[in-house]
Coordinates of C-alpha atoms in Angstrom, one line a residue:
X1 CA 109.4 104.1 25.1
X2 CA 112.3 106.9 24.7
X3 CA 113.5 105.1 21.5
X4 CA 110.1 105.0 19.8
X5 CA 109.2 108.4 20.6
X6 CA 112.3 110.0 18.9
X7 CA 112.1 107.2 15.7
X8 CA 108.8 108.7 15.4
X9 CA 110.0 112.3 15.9
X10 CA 112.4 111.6 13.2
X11 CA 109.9 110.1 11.2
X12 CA 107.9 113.4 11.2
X13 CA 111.0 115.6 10.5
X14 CA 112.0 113.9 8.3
X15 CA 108.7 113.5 6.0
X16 CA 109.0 109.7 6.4
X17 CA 106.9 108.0 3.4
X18 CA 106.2 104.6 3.1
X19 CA 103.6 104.5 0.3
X20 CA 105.0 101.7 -1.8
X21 CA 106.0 99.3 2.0
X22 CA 103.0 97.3 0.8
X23 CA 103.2 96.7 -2.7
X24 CA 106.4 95.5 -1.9
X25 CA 105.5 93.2 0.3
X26 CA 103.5 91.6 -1.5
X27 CA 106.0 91.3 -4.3
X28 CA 108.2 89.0 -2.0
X29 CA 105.7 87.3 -0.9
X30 CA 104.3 85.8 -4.2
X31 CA 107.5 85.5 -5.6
X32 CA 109.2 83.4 -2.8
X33 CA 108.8 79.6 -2.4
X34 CA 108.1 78.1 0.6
X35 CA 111.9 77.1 1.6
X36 CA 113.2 80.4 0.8
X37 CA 114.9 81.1 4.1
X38 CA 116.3 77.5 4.1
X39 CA 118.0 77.6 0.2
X40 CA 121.6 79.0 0.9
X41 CA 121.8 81.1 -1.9
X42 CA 118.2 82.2 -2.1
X43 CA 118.4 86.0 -3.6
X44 CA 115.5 88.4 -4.3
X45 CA 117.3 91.1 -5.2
X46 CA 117.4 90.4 -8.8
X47 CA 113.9 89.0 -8.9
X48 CA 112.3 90.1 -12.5
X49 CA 110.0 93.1 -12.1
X50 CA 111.9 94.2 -8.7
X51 CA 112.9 97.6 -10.2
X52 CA 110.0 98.4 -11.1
X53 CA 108.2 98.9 -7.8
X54 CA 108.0 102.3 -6.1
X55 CA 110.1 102.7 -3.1
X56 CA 108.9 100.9 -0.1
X57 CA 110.5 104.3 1.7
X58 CA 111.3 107.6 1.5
X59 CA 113.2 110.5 3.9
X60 CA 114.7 113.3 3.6
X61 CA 116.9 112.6 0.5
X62 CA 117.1 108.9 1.2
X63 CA 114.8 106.2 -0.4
X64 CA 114.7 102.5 0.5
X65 CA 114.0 100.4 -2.7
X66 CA 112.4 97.0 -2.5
X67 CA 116.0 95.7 -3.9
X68 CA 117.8 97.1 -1.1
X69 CA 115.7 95.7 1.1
X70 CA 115.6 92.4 -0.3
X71 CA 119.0 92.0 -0.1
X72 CA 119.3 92.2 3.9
X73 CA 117.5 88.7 3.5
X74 CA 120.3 86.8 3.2
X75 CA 121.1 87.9 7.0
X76 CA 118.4 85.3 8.1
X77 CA 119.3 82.4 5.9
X78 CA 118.6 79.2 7.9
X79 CA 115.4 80.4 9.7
X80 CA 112.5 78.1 9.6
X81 CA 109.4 79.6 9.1
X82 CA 106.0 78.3 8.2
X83 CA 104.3 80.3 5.2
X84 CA 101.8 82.2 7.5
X85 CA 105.1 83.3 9.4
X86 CA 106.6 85.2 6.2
X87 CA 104.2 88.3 5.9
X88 CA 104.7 89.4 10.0
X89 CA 108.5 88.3 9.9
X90 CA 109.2 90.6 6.9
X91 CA 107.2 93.3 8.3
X92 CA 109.0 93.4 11.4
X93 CA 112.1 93.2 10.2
X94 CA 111.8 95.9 7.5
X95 CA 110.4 98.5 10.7
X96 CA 113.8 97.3 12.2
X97 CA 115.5 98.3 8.8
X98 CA 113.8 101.5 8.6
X99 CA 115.0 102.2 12.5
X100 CA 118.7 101.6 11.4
X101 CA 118.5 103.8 8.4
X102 CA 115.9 106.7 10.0
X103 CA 119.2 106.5 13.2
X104 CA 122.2 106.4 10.5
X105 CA 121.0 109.3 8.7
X106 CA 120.5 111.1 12.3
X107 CA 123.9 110.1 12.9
X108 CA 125.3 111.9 10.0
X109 CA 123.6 115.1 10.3
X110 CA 124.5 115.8 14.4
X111 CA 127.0 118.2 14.1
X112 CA 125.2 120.6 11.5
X113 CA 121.9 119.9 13.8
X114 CA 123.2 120.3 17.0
X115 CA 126.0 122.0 17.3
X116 CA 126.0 122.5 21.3
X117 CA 125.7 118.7 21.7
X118 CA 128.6 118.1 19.8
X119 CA 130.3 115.8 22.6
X120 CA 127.0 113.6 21.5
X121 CA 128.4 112.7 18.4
X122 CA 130.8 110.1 19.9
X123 CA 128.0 108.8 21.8
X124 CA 125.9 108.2 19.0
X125 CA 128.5 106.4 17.1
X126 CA 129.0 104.0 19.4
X127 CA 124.8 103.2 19.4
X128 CA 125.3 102.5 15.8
X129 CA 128.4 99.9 17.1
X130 CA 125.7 98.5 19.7
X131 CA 123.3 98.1 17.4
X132 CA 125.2 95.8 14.8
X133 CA 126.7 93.7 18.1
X134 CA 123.1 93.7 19.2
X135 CA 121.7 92.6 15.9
X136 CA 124.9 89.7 16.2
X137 CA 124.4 88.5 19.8
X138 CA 120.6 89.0 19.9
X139 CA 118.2 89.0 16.7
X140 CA 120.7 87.0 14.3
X141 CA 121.2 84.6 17.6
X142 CA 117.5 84.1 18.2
X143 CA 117.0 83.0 14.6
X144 CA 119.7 80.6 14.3
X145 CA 119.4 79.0 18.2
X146 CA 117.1 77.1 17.6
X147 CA 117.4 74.7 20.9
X148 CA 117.3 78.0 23.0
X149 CA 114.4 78.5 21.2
X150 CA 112.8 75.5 21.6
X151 CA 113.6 76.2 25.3
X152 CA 112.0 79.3 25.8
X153 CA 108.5 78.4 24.2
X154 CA 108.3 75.9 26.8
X155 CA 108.8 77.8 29.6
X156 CA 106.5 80.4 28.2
X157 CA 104.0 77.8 27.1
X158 CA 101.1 80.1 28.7
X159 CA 101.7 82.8 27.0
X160 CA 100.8 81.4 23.8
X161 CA 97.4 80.0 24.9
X162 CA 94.9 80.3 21.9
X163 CA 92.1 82.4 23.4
X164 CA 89.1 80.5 21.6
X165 CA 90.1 77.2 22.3
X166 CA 92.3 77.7 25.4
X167 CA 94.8 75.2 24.1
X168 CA 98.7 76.6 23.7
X169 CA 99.4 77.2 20.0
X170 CA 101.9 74.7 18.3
X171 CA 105.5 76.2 17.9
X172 CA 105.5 75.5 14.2
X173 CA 102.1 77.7 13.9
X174 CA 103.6 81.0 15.8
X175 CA 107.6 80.7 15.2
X176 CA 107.7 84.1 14.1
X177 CA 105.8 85.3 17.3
X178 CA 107.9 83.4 19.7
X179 CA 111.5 84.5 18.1
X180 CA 110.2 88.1 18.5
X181 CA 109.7 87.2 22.2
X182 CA 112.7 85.3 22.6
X183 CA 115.0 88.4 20.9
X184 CA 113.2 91.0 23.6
X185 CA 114.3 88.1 26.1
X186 CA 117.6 87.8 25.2
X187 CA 118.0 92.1 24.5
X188 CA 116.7 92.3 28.2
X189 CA 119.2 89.6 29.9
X190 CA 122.3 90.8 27.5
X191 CA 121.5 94.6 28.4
X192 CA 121.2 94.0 32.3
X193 CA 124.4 92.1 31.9
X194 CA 126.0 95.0 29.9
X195 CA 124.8 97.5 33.0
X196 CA 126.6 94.8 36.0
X197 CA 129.7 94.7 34.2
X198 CA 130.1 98.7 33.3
X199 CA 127.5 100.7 35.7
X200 CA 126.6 102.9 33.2
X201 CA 125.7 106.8 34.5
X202 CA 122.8 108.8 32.0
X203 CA 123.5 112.6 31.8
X204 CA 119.5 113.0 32.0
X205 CA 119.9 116.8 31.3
X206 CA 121.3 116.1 28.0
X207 CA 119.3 113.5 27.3
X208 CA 116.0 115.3 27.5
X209 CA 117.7 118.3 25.5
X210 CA 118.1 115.6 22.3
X211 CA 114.5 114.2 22.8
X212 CA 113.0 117.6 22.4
X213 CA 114.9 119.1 19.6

């Protein structure tokens, strides 16, 4: 996809580092109980010992701490997830964080890097706006609905068919699989809705200039 070839391309130009991502991880995981996404005021930020740990993350002149992260947890406060679901749930998300931060910093820089694609600039603003009305209406919405759901792990029951003992998988055992599912669902319908409603037109030339710088 066009997206993960240039977060990759500014992964590389960038000298993206992510040498302390598992450490980290590991931290949150042994220090939170198993209802921490259910306790409203659930906060790792300030957990002892938090400081110490190397940056998950490093570009450019930008460096993603394990409290910095830990603090975007609060965003999915009410999600029920098994156990087993916390290690692939925080490792998705954090790639998601990283993809916000790696496009931010991108952001900042277009006019010094790209000066004949200044008209861009605008342009990538308003992806930034998309993003957090995406993250609102699609990925917050998928962890909070959960009827919808519900809903959509029944109508996708074969999907989730365990392959050694051909029986589906219980919700409760692959939540965190399913609302992944359910997010791409709900970024696909919102998006084709998006195109019916303003017909958008993609200056291609332009476009393939940006992917190859």
């Amino acid at each position: 996809k066009s997206k993960d070839a240039f977060i990759n391309r500014l992964k590389k130009e960038y000298n993206y580092n992510e040498s302390g991502r598992e450490k980290a991880i590991k931290f949150f995981l042994k220090n939170m109980p198993d209802e921490f996404f259910q306790v409203k005021d659930a906060d790792m930020s300030n957990t002892k010992g938090i400081d110490k740990l190397k940056p998950m993350a490093t570009f450019a002149d930008q460096t993603i701490t394990a409290k910095e992260y830990a603090k975007e947890f609060k965003r999915y406060r009410g999600i029920n997830l098994s156990r087993n679901e916390f290690l692939p749930f925080l490792e998705e998300r954090f790639d998601i964080y990283i993809q916000k931060k790696l496009m931010g910093y991108e952001n900042s820089r277009l006019m010094d890097k790209y000066p004949e694609l200044r008209d861009l600039v605008k342009e990538f603003h308003d992806g930034m706006v998309l993003y957090e009305i995406n993250t609102s209406k699609v990925w917050a919405a998928a962890v909070q609905d959960s009827t919808g759901l519900e809903n959509f792990y029944e109508m996708n029951k074969a999907n989730y068919v365990d392959s050694n003992t051909q029986e589906v998988k219980p919700l409760s055992e692959i939540r965190a699989i399913v609302i992944t599912d359910y997010q791409e669902y709900l970024d696909e319908k919102w998006i084709s809705e998006l195109r019916k409603k303003y017909n958008p037109v993609v200056d291609e030339k332009v476009f393939s200039q940006l992917l190859k710088k």
